[in-house]
Coordinates of C-alpha atoms in Angstrom, one line a residue:
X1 CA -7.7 -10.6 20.4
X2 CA -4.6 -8.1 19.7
X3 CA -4.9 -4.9 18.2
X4 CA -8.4 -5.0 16.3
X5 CA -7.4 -7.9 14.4
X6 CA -10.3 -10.4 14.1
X7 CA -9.4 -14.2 14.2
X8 CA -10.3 -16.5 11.1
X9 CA -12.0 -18.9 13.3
X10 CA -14.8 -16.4 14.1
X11 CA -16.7 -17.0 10.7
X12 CA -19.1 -19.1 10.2
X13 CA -20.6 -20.8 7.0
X14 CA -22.5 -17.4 6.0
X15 CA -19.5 -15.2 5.9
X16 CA -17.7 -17.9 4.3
X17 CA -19.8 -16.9 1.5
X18 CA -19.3 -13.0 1.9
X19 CA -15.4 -13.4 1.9
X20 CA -16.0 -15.6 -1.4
X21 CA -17.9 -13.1 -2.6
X22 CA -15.1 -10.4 -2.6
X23 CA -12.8 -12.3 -5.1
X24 CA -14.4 -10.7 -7.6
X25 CA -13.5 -7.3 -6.4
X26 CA -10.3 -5.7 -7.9
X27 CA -7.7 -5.3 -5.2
X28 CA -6.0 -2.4 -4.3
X29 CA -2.7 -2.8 -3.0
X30 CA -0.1 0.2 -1.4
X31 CA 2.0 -0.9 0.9
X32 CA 0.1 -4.1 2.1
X33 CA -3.6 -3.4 1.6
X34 CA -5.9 -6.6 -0.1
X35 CA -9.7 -7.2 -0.7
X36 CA -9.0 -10.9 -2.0
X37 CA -7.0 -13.6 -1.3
X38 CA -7.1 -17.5 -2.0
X39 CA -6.4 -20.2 0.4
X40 CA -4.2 -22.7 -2.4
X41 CA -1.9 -21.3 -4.9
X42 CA -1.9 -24.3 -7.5
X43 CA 0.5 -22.6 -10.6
X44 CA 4.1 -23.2 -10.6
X45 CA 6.1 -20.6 -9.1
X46 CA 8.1 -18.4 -11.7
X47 CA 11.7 -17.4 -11.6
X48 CA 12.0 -14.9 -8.4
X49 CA 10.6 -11.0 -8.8
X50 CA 12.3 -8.1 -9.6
X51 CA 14.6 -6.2 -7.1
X52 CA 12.8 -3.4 -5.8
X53 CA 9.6 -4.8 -7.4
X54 CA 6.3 -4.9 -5.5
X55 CA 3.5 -7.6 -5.7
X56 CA 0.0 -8.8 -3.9
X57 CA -2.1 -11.6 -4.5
X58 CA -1.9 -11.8 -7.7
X59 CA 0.1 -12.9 -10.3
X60 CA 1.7 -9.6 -11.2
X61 CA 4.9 -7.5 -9.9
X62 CA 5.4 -3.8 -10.5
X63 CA 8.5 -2.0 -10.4
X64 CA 9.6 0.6 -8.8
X65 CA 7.5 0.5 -5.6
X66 CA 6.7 4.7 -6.4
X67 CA 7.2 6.6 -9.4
X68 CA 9.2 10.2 -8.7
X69 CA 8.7 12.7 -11.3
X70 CA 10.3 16.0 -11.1
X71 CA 9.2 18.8 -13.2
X72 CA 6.5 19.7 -15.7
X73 CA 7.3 17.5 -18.7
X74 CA 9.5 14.6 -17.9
X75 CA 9.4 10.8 -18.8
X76 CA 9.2 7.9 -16.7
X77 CA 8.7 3.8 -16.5
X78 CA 6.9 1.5 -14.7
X79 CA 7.9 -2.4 -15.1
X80 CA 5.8 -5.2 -15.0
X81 CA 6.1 -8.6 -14.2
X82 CA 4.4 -12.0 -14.6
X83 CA 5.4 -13.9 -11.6
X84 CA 3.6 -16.9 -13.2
X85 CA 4.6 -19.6 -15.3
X86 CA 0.9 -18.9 -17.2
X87 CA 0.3 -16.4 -19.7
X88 CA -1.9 -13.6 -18.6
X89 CA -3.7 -10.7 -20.0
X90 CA -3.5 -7.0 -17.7
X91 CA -5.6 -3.6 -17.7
X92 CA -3.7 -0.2 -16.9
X93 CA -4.6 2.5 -15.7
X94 CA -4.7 5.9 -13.9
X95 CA -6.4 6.0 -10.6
X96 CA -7.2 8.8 -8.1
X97 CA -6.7 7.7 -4.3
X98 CA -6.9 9.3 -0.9
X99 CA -5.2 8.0 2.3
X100 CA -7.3 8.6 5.2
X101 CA -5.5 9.4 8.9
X102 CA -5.7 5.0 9.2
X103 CA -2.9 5.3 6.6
X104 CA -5.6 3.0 4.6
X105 CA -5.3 4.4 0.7
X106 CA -8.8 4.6 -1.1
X107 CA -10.5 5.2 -4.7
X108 CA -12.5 8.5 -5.1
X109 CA -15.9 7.4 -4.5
X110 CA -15.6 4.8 -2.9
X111 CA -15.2 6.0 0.8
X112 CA -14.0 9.0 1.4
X113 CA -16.0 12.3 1.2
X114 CA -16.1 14.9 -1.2
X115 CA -14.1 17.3 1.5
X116 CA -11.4 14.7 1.7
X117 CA -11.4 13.9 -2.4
X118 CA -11.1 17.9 -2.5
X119 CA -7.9 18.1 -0.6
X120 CA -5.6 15.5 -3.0
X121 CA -4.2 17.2 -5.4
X122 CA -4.6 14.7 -8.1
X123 CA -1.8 14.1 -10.7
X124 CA -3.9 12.7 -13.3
X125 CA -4.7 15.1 -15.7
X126 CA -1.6 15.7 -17.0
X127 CA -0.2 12.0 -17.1
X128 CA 0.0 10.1 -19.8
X129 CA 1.1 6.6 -20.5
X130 CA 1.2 3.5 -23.0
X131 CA 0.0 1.2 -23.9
X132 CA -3.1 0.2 -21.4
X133 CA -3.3 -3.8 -21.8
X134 CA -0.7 -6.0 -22.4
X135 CA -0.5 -9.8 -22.9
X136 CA 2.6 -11.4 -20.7
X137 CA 3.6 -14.5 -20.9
X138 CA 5.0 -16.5 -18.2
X139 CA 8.0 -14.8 -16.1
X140 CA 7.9 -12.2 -18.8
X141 CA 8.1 -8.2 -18.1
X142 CA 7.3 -5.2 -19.7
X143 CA 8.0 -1.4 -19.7
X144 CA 5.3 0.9 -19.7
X145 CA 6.2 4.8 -20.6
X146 CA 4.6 7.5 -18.4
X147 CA 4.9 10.9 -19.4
X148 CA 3.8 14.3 -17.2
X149 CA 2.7 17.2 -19.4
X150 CA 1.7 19.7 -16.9
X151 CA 1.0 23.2 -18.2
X152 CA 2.1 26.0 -17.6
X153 CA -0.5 27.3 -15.4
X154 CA -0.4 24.4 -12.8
X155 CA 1.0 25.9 -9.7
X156 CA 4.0 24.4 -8.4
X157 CA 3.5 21.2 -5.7
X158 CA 3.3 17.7 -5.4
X159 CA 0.1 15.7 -7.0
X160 CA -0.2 12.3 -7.0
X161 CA -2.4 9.3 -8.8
X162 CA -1.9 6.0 -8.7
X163 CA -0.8 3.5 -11.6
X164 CA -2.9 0.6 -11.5
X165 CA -2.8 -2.8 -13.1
X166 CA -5.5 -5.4 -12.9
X167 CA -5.5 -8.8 -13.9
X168 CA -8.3 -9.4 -16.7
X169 CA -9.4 -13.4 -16.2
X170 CA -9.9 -15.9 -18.8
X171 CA -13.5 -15.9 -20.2
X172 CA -13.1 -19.8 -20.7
X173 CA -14.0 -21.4 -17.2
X174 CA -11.8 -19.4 -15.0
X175 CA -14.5 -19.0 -12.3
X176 CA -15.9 -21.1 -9.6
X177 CA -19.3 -21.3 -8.2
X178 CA -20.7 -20.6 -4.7
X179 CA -21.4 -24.2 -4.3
X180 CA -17.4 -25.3 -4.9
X181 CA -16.5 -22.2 -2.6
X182 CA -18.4 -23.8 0.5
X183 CA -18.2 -27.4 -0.5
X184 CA -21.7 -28.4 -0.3
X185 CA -25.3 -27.8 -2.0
X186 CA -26.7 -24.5 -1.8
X187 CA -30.3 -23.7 -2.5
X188 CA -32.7 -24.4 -5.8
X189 CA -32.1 -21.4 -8.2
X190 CA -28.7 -19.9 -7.1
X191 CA -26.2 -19.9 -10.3
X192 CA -23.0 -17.4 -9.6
X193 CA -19.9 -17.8 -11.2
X194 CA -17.2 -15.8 -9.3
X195 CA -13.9 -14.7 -11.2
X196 CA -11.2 -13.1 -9.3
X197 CA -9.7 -10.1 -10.8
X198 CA -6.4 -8.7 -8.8
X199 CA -4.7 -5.8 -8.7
X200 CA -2.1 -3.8 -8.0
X201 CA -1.3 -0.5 -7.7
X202 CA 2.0 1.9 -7.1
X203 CA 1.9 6.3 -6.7
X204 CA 2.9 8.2 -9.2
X205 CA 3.9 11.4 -7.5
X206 CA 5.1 14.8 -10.1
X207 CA 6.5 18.0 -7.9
X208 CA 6.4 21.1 -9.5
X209 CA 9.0 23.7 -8.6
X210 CA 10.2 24.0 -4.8
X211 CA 8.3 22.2 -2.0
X212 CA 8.1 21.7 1.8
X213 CA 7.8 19.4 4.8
X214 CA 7.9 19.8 8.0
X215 CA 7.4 16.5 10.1
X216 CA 7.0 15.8 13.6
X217 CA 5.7 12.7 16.1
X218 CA 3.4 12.6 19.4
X219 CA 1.2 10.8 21.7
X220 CA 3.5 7.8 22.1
X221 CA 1.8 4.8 24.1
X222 CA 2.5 1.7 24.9
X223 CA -0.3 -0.7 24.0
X224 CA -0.6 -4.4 25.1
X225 CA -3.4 -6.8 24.3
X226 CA -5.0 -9.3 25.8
X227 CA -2.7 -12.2 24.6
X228 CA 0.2 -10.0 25.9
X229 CA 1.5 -8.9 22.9
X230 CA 3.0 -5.7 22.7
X231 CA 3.3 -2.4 20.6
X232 CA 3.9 1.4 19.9
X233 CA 1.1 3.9 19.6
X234 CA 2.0 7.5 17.8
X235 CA 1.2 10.3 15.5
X236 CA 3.1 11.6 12.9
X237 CA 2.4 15.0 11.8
X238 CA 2.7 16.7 8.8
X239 CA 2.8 20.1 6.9
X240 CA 4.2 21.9 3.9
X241 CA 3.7 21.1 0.1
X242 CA 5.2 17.9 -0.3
X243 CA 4.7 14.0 1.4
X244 CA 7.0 12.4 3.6
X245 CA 8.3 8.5 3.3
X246 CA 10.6 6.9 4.9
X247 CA 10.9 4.1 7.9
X248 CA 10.3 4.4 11.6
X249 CA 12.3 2.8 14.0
X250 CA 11.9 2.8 17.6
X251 CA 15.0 1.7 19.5
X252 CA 15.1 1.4 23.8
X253 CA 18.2 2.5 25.8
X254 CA 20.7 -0.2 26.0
X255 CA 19.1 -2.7 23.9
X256 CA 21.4 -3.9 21.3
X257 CA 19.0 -4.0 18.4
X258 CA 15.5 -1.9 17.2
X259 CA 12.3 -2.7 19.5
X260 CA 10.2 -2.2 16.5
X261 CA 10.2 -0.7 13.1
X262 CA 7.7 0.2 10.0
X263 CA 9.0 0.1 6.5
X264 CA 8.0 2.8 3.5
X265 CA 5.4 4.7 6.2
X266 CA 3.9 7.6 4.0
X267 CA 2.2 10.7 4.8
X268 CA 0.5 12.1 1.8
X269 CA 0.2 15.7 1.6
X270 CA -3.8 15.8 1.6
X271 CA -3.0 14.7 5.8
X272 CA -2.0 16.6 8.7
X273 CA -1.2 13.7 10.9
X274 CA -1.4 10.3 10.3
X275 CA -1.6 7.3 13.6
X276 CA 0.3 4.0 13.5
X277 CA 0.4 1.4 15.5
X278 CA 3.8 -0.4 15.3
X279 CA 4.0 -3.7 16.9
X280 CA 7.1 -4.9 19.3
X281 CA 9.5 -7.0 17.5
X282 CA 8.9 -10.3 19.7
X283 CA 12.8 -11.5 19.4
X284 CA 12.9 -8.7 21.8
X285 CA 14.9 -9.5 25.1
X286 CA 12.4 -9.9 28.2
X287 CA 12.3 -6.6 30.7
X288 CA 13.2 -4.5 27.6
X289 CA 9.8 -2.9 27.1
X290 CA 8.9 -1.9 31.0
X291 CA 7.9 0.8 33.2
X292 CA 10.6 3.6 33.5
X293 CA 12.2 2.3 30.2
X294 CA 13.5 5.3 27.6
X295 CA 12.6 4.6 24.0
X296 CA 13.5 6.4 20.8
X297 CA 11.4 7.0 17.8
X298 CA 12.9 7.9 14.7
X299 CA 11.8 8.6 11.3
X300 CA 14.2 8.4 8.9
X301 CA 14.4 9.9 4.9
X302 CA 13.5 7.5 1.8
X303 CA 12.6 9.9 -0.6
X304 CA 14.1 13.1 -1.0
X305 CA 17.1 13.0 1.2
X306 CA 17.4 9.0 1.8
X307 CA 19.0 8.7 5.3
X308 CA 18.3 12.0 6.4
X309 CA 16.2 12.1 9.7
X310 CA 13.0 13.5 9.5
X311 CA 11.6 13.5 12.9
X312 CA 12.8 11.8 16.2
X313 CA 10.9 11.6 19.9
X314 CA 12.3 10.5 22.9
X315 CA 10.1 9.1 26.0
X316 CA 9.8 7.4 28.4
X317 CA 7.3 4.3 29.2
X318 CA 5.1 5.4 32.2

């Protein structure tokens, strides 16, 4: 077992019904998080997504992946897109999120602590945005306006919410029961009806006057599990006003191509460090990753200064 991931052959009948069960739990998705998932996709597939667009398991794309707003009244857009041939109908909305040191993003309330919902400094009273449900047919987009209208006695800063969209199912037999989720009869009296909703959701960051960051990396360790596979343990740190996104590559001396590397890694400004675990690229040449070995971690700019290093680390595998 590699790197606390848990094997789908470990469930039995019972949990069978548990995972069922969280279908009907809205999904929250920022960079590659999901509560729900089916095991068949049955509707056509739509003409291709978006550039630059986003998407989970659902049947919706949004575009841009974040939303950048600079100063105290500006406009911006947020595109969705039915990936579908089917028509569908979608909820928006305005959510409030912390990302705890896991990098895992959550919704006030529901796991992290009044402390932690205390130090993100949320965006969403001043945003506003239209319309907040819309009807798309199949491969079909729409624009959505967002608009920042921050007074003038909000200091400057970054703050951040989270633009959300949520599929709304059909009322007319869209569900399926507990009994056609496990295949077989279940017992005298049980009568549930499960309809997945998905969703998706993107940050909408506004920065107010002049900010900061300062970003550095530690503790790098080599990790190896069980099965052999391979990967990168580190910290990144942060401080200052403002987060940091960008991708981490980590490259070893004389290998002709990157070891390993993370894509859109954010640090939000409510953390001082946040740990990843990056996993060995395994096209890597044999012998590469090895005792006495000199790797190089680099964390390159994808936000304010695209291409600009943000933090690099040398060491050397002990």
């Amino acid at each position: 077992m590699s790197f606390n991931t848990i094997h789908p052959d470990l469930f039995g009948r019972t949990k069978r019904l548990a995972l069922v069960a969280l279908a009907a739990i809205s999904c929250a998705i920022c960079g590659n998080s999901a509560l729900a998932q089916s095991d068949e996709t049955d509707a056509p597939v739509a003409a291709e997504a978006p550039e630059g667009s986003v998407g989970g398991f659902g049947d919706i794309n949004l575009f841009p992946k974040r939303v950048i707003i600079d100063g105290r009244r500006q406009i911006a857009t947020v595109g969705l897109y039915n990936k579908t041939t089917n028509s569908g109908d979608y909820e928006i909305e305005i959510v409030d999120m912390g990302m705890n040191d896991q990098g895992r993003l959550l919704v006030f309330g529901n796991g992290l602590t009044d402390a932690e919902q205390a130090r993100v400094k949320t965006a969403s009273p001043f945003l506003r945005y239209s319309p907040r449900r819309v009807r798309l047919r199949g491969s079909e987009s729409q624009i959505i306006r967002l608009m920042a209208r921050a007074s003038a006695d909000v200091p400057p800063g970054e703050y951040r919410s989270h633009f959300k969209v949520t599929a709304i199912p059909d009322d007319e037999g869209g569900g399926f029961s507990i009994d056609d989720a496990i295949g077989g009869e279940t017992s005298d009296g049980i009568g549930v009806t499960i309809q997945p909703r998905f969703g998706i959701s993107i940050p909408v960051i506004v920065r107010i006057g002049d900010t900061t960051l300062d970003v550095g990396i530690r503790n790098p360790v080599l990790l190896t599990a069980r099965d052999g596979t391979q990967a990168i343990g580190l910290t990144v740190t942060r401080s200052g006003t403002r987060s940091a996104f960008g991708d981490i590559e980590i490259t070893a001396r004389g290998a002709n191509r990157p070891v390993a590397f993370a894509r859109g890694v954010g640090v939000y400004p409510e953390l001082a460090e946040r740990k990843l675990v990056i996993p060995i690229d395994p096209e890597t040449e044999p012998g590469t990753i090895v005792s006495g070995r000199t790797l190089t971690i680099t964390y390159t700019d994808d936000d304010v200064e695209p291409g600009a290093r943000l933090a690099e680390l040398t060491f050397v595998i002990p």
